[in-house]
Amino acid sequence: MFSSVIHQLRSMLSTATTDSKPKVLILNSPDKAPSEYVAQLKEMVEFHSIEQGSHDVVTGRIAEAVKEKGPFVAYVVFINWWSRPFPWPMDQALVGPLVETGCKMISSGGAGYDFVDIKYMSANGVYYANTPEMPALRTADSTAMMILQALRGSSQREADARAGRWFDPATPLAKDARCSTLGIVGMGKIGKFVSQHMQHFGMKVIYHNRNRLPPDEENGAEYVDFETLILRSDVISLHCPLTESTRHLLNKEVFDRMKKDMIIVNTSRGAVIDEDALVEALESRKVLRAALDVYEFEPKIHPGLIASKHTTILPHCAVANETFERDQQTELLLNLETFIKTGKPINAVNDV
Ligand SMILES: O=C(O)C(=O)CO
């Protein structure tokens, strides 16, 4: 299949005259990427842009662009995380007109791709490419901060101080990182950085992953099965993708089996946790504190999580810093460049 993609791409490129380059549809523009790199790519392809909007609005914009300016060899989504709505899900209704007219590569910002119909793309010989490098260290840094915040109960201490309760004795004392075991679920790029960060703070790290890592990649973390992770961890940090098998991975039965006074940290996807069950576990103090960046129904946050004194609540901003848009856009352009040159984007998540 890979060779047939190259073949189709080559024939699209060879039928192009010197002044007709392969066309690429882009959502938003790579306005934060290095301008020389954008200029270099403009020598290779012709960009046509549409604006971000809801799923239905972008579905209409894509259909119109394909009709008026297509066909496009690729669709690249320079998603603006600050601006809602997002054009998700990325399903057949949305990308169908592109796929049916020969688009062979779709790429969008972010490591997660739970909003993408990968089956449809693979069945139609289309690569989907994500941007796994951009979020890796940024999300791990934020996760480390959130683990420390939750261990120390600093959100609650701050709320106490703001309310005039100076070092309120009713607020549970900080837990000691050096006496605590961190259980990481999902040992990909982000999980590995979190493991290293937290070992610097003296935490014992155990992890569970679909497959055990080669020993030279474990860097001091111990592989355990999921049940052992649930039983031994003092803090659980989630770094797995959202799939049918990880949806509500942490649910009432799982919370019931954990140690009392657990700490839960989630910077992966909200729906990996059953939020009703988490609220109940916080109320019963099975879970002492939770630090969350992601929610099942973003941008809505479960009212029980907002109301709890024992939560740290962030608005899905673990990756966000001054440089992340530059790096995300550059990684998207790199996917495009490698696709144009080789027929396969560097971060393809599927085989075609
Ligand atoms: O990388 C991702 O998937 C994100 O959610 C970034 O915020």
PDB file of N, CA and C in Angstrom, residues 291-344:
ATOM      1  N   ALA A 291      -5.395  16.179  40.705  1.00  0.00           N
ATOM      2  CA  ALA A 291      -4.936  17.340  39.929  1.00  0.00           C
ATOM      3  C   ALA A 291      -5.242  17.034  38.468  1.00  0.00           C
ATOM      4  N   LEU A 292      -6.057  17.875  37.857  1.00  0.00           N
ATOM      5  CA  LEU A 292      -6.616  17.548  36.538  1.00  0.00           C
ATOM      6  C   LEU A 292      -6.405  18.688  35.552  1.00  0.00           C
ATOM      7  N   ASP A 293      -6.039  18.291  34.334  1.00  0.00           N
ATOM      8  CA  ASP A 293      -5.924  19.277  33.246  1.00  0.00           C
ATOM      9  C   ASP A 293      -6.954  18.982  32.157  1.00  0.00           C
ATOM     10  N   VAL A 294      -7.541  17.774  32.207  1.00  0.00           N
ATOM     11  CA  VAL A 294      -8.414  17.318  31.121  1.00  0.00           C
ATOM     12  C   VAL A 294      -9.715  16.757  31.697  1.00  0.00           C
ATOM     13  N   TYR A 295     -10.788  16.857  30.919  1.00  0.00           N
ATOM     14  CA  TYR A 295     -12.122  16.524  31.410  1.00  0.00           C
ATOM     15  C   TYR A 295     -12.889  15.784  30.329  1.00  0.00           C
ATOM     16  N   GLU A 296     -13.878  15.005  30.786  1.00  0.00           N
ATOM     17  CA  GLU A 296     -14.601  14.162  29.835  1.00  0.00           C
ATOM     18  C   GLU A 296     -15.366  15.003  28.808  1.00  0.00           C
ATOM     19  N   PHE A 297     -15.934  16.126  29.233  1.00  0.00           N
ATOM     20  CA  PHE A 297     -16.779  16.904  28.313  1.00  0.00           C
ATOM     21  C   PHE A 297     -16.251  18.339  28.192  1.00  0.00           C
ATOM     22  N   GLU A 298     -14.992  18.469  27.800  1.00  0.00           N
ATOM     23  CA  GLU A 298     -14.386  19.812  27.713  1.00  0.00           C
ATOM     24  C   GLU A 298     -15.167  20.688  26.751  1.00  0.00           C
ATOM     25  N   PRO A 299     -15.302  21.981  27.006  1.00  0.00           N
ATOM     26  CA  PRO A 299     -14.704  22.700  28.132  1.00  0.00           C
ATOM     27  C   PRO A 299     -15.526  22.666  29.415  1.00  0.00           C
ATOM     28  N   LYS A 300     -16.514  21.760  29.498  1.00  0.00           N
ATOM     29  CA  LYS A 300     -17.282  21.675  30.759  1.00  0.00           C
ATOM     30  C   LYS A 300     -16.487  20.885  31.791  1.00  0.00           C
ATOM     31  N   ILE A 301     -16.545  21.346  33.006  1.00  0.00           N
ATOM     32  CA  ILE A 301     -15.876  20.625  34.095  1.00  0.00           C
ATOM     33  C   ILE A 301     -16.960  20.122  35.045  1.00  0.00           C
ATOM     34  N   HIS A 302     -16.867  18.872  35.443  1.00  0.00           N
ATOM     35  CA  HIS A 302     -17.857  18.271  36.349  1.00  0.00           C
ATOM     36  C   HIS A 302     -18.027  19.183  37.570  1.00  0.00           C
ATOM     37  N   PRO A 303     -19.250  19.588  37.908  1.00  0.00           N
ATOM     38  CA  PRO A 303     -19.436  20.513  39.043  1.00  0.00           C
ATOM     39  C   PRO A 303     -18.872  19.960  40.349  1.00  0.00           C
ATOM     40  N   GLY A 304     -18.896  18.644  40.503  1.00  0.00           N
ATOM     41  CA  GLY A 304     -18.361  18.033  41.732  1.00  0.00           C
ATOM     42  C   GLY A 304     -16.850  18.220  41.831  1.00  0.00           C
ATOM     43  N   LEU A 305     -16.181  18.288  40.698  1.00  0.00           N
ATOM     44  CA  LEU A 305     -14.719  18.511  40.710  1.00  0.00           C
ATOM     45  C   LEU A 305     -14.424  19.966  41.037  1.00  0.00           C
ATOM     46  N   ILE A 306     -15.267  20.856  40.521  1.00  0.00           N
ATOM     47  CA  ILE A 306     -15.066  22.282  40.827  1.00  0.00           C
ATOM     48  C   ILE A 306     -15.355  22.546  42.296  1.00  0.00           C
ATOM     49  N   ALA A 307     -16.400  21.903  42.789  1.00  0.00           N
ATOM     50  CA  ALA A 307     -16.809  22.176  44.178  1.00  0.00           C
ATOM     51  C   ALA A 307     -15.835  21.600  45.210  1.00  0.00           C
ATOM     52  N   SER A 308     -15.123  20.535  44.823  1.00  0.00           N
ATOM     53  CA  SER A 308     -14.253  19.875  45.803  1.00  0.00           C
ATOM     54  C   SER A 308     -13.090  20.774  46.224  1.00  0.00           C
ATOM     55  N   LYS A 309     -12.794  20.749  47.525  1.00  0.00           N
ATOM     56  CA  LYS A 309     -11.629  21.522  48.024  1.00  0.00           C
ATOM     57  C   LYS A 309     -10.340  20.775  47.691  1.00  0.00           C
ATOM     58  N   HIS A 310     -10.474  19.534  47.237  1.00  0.00           N
ATOM     59  CA  HIS A 310      -9.294  18.677  47.103  1.00  0.00           C
ATOM     60  C   HIS A 310      -8.836  18.489  45.666  1.00  0.00           C
ATOM     61  N   THR A 311      -9.239  19.412  44.809  1.00  0.00           N
ATOM     62  CA  THR A 311      -8.832  19.287  43.401  1.00  0.00           C
ATOM     63  C   THR A 311      -7.995  20.494  42.975  1.00  0.00           C
ATOM     64  N   THR A 312      -7.076  20.216  42.062  1.00  0.00           N
ATOM     65  CA  THR A 312      -6.377  21.279  41.335  1.00  0.00           C
ATOM     66  C   THR A 312      -6.945  21.214  39.924  1.00  0.00           C
ATOM     67  N   ILE A 313      -7.479  22.313  39.450  1.00  0.00           N
ATOM     68  CA  ILE A 313      -8.225  22.314  38.189  1.00  0.00           C
ATOM     69  C   ILE A 313      -7.534  23.239  37.186  1.00  0.00           C
ATOM     70  N   LEU A 314      -7.092  22.669  36.080  1.00  0.00           N
ATOM     71  CA  LEU A 314      -6.488  23.497  35.023  1.00  0.00           C
ATOM     72  C   LEU A 314      -7.266  23.283  33.725  1.00  0.00           C
ATOM     73  N   PRO A 315      -7.291  24.288  32.845  1.00  0.00           N
ATOM     74  CA  PRO A 315      -8.122  24.218  31.642  1.00  0.00           C
ATOM     75  C   PRO A 315      -7.385  23.629  30.431  1.00  0.00           C
ATOM     76  N   HIS A 316      -7.026  22.380  30.464  1.00  0.00           N
ATOM     77  CA  HIS A 316      -6.320  21.682  29.367  1.00  0.00           C
ATOM     78  C   HIS A 316      -5.223  22.583  28.774  1.00  0.00           C
ATOM     79  N   CYS A 317      -4.285  22.947  29.631  1.00  0.00           N
ATOM     80  CA  CYS A 317      -3.242  23.868  29.182  1.00  0.00           C
ATOM     81  C   CYS A 317      -1.851  23.326  29.499  1.00  0.00           C
ATOM     82  N   ALA A 318      -1.740  22.004  29.735  1.00  0.00           N
ATOM     83  CA  ALA A 318      -0.441  21.451  30.147  1.00  0.00           C
ATOM     84  C   ALA A 318       0.651  21.727  29.115  1.00  0.00           C
ATOM     85  N   VAL A 319       0.298  21.773  27.843  1.00  0.00           N
ATOM     86  CA  VAL A 319       1.343  22.013  26.824  1.00  0.00           C
ATOM     87  C   VAL A 319       1.608  23.499  26.606  1.00  0.00           C
ATOM     88  N   ALA A 320       0.699  24.318  27.045  1.00  0.00           N
ATOM     89  CA  ALA A 320       0.716  25.705  26.573  1.00  0.00           C
ATOM     90  C   ALA A 320       1.831  26.531  27.219  1.00  0.00           C
ATOM     91  N   ASN A 321       2.729  26.999  26.404  1.00  0.00           N
ATOM     92  CA  ASN A 321       3.697  27.997  26.851  1.00  0.00           C
ATOM     93  C   ASN A 321       4.022  28.899  25.658  1.00  0.00           C
ATOM     94  N   GLU A 322       4.980  29.779  25.845  1.00  0.00           N
ATOM     95  CA  GLU A 322       5.226  30.781  24.795  1.00  0.00           C
ATOM     96  C   GLU A 322       5.702  30.184  23.474  1.00  0.00           C
ATOM     97  N   THR A 323       6.267  28.976  23.521  1.00  0.00           N
ATOM     98  CA  THR A 323       6.891  28.432  22.310  1.00  0.00           C
ATOM     99  C   THR A 323       6.144  27.240  21.697  1.00  0.00           C
ATOM    100  N   PHE A 324       5.046  26.811  22.353  1.00  0.00           N
ATOM    101  CA  PHE A 324       4.473  25.547  21.871  1.00  0.00           C
ATOM    102  C   PHE A 324       3.850  25.669  20.488  1.00  0.00           C
ATOM    103  N   GLU A 325       3.264  26.821  20.171  1.00  0.00           N
ATOM    104  CA  GLU A 325       2.642  26.952  18.843  1.00  0.00           C
ATOM    105  C   GLU A 325       3.702  26.919  17.741  1.00  0.00           C
ATOM    106  N   ARG A 326       4.826  27.576  18.011  1.00  0.00           N
ATOM    107  CA  ARG A 326       5.934  27.547  17.030  1.00  0.00           C
ATOM    108  C   ARG A 326       6.356  26.099  16.767  1.00  0.00           C
ATOM    109  N   ASP A 327       6.544  25.344  17.858  1.00  0.00           N
ATOM    110  CA  ASP A 327       7.035  23.967  17.703  1.00  0.00           C
ATOM    111  C   ASP A 327       5.979  23.047  17.103  1.00  0.00           C
ATOM    112  N   GLN A 328       4.725  23.260  17.487  1.00  0.00           N
ATOM    113  CA  GLN A 328       3.653  22.424  16.924  1.00  0.00           C
ATOM    114  C   GLN A 328       3.540  22.657  15.411  1.00  0.00           C
ATOM    115  N   GLN A 329       3.557  23.926  15.012  1.00  0.00           N
ATOM    116  CA  GLN A 329       3.424  24.234  13.575  1.00  0.00           C
ATOM    117  C   GLN A 329       4.623  23.708  12.798  1.00  0.00           C
ATOM    118  N   THR A 330       5.810  23.803  13.391  1.00  0.00           N
ATOM    119  CA  THR A 330       7.014  23.302  12.715  1.00  0.00           C
ATOM    120  C   THR A 330       6.920  21.792  12.542  1.00  0.00           C
ATOM    121  N   GLU A 331       6.422  21.104  13.576  1.00  0.00           N
ATOM    122  CA  GLU A 331       6.293  19.643  13.482  1.00  0.00           C
ATOM    123  C   GLU A 331       5.252  19.258  12.426  1.00  0.00           C
ATOM    124  N   LEU A 332       4.191  20.043  12.324  1.00  0.00           N
ATOM    125  CA  LEU A 332       3.186  19.787  11.275  1.00  0.00           C
ATOM    126  C   LEU A 332       3.801  19.977   9.890  1.00  0.00           C
ATOM    127  N   LEU A 333       4.612  21.023   9.749  1.00  0.00           N
ATOM    128  CA  LEU A 333       5.249  21.273   8.442  1.00  0.00           C
ATOM    129  C   LEU A 333       6.253  20.169   8.109  1.00  0.00           C
ATOM    130  N   LEU A 334       6.888  19.642   9.139  1.00  0.00           N
ATOM    131  CA  LEU A 334       7.829  18.536   8.919  1.00  0.00           C
ATOM    132  C   LEU A 334       7.079  17.289   8.439  1.00  0.00           C
ATOM    133  N   ASN A 335       5.896  17.059   9.009  1.00  0.00           N
ATOM    134  CA  ASN A 335       5.060  15.956   8.506  1.00  0.00           C
ATOM    135  C   ASN A 335       4.765  16.164   7.026  1.00  0.00           C
ATOM    136  N   LEU A 336       4.420  17.400   6.684  1.00  0.00           N
ATOM    137  CA  LEU A 336       4.080  17.692   5.282  1.00  0.00           C
ATOM    138  C   LEU A 336       5.298  17.509   4.384  1.00  0.00           C
ATOM    139  N   GLU A 337       6.424  18.055   4.823  1.00  0.00           N
ATOM    140  CA  GLU A 337       7.636  17.984   3.994  1.00  0.00           C
ATOM    141  C   GLU A 337       8.029  16.516   3.737  1.00  0.00           C
ATOM    142  N   THR A 338       8.037  15.704   4.797  1.00  0.00           N
ATOM    143  CA  THR A 338       8.457  14.300   4.608  1.00  0.00           C
ATOM    144  C   THR A 338       7.435  13.549   3.753  1.00  0.00           C
ATOM    145  N   PHE A 339       6.174  13.912   3.873  1.00  0.00           N
ATOM    146  CA  PHE A 339       5.156  13.276   3.024  1.00  0.00           C
ATOM    147  C   PHE A 339       5.392  13.633   1.547  1.00  0.00           C
ATOM    148  N   ILE A 340       5.644  14.913   1.298  1.00  0.00           N
ATOM    149  CA  ILE A 340       5.838  15.338  -0.099  1.00  0.00           C
ATOM    150  C   ILE A 340       7.097  14.679  -0.678  1.00  0.00           C
ATOM    151  N   LYS A 341       8.138  14.560   0.162  1.00  0.00           N
ATOM    152  CA  LYS A 341       9.395  14.013  -0.354  1.00  0.00           C
ATOM    153  C   LYS A 341       9.408  12.490  -0.451  1.00  0.00           C
ATOM    154  N   THR A 342       8.703  11.818   0.488  1.00  0.00           N
ATOM    155  CA  THR A 342       8.847  10.355   0.537  1.00  0.00           C
ATOM    156  C   THR A 342       7.534   9.598   0.376  1.00  0.00           C
ATOM    157  N   GLY A 343       6.409  10.310   0.464  1.00  0.00           N
ATOM    158  CA  GLY A 343       5.116   9.635   0.388  1.00  0.00           C
ATOM    159  C   GLY A 343       4.588   9.222   1.749  1.00  0.00           C
ATOM    160  N   LYS A 344       5.408   9.445   2.819  1.00  0.00           N
ATOM    161  CA  LYS A 344       4.960   9.071   4.169  1.00  0.00           C
ATOM    162  C   LYS A 344       5.367  10.153   5.172  1.00  0.00           C
TER     163      LYS A 344
END
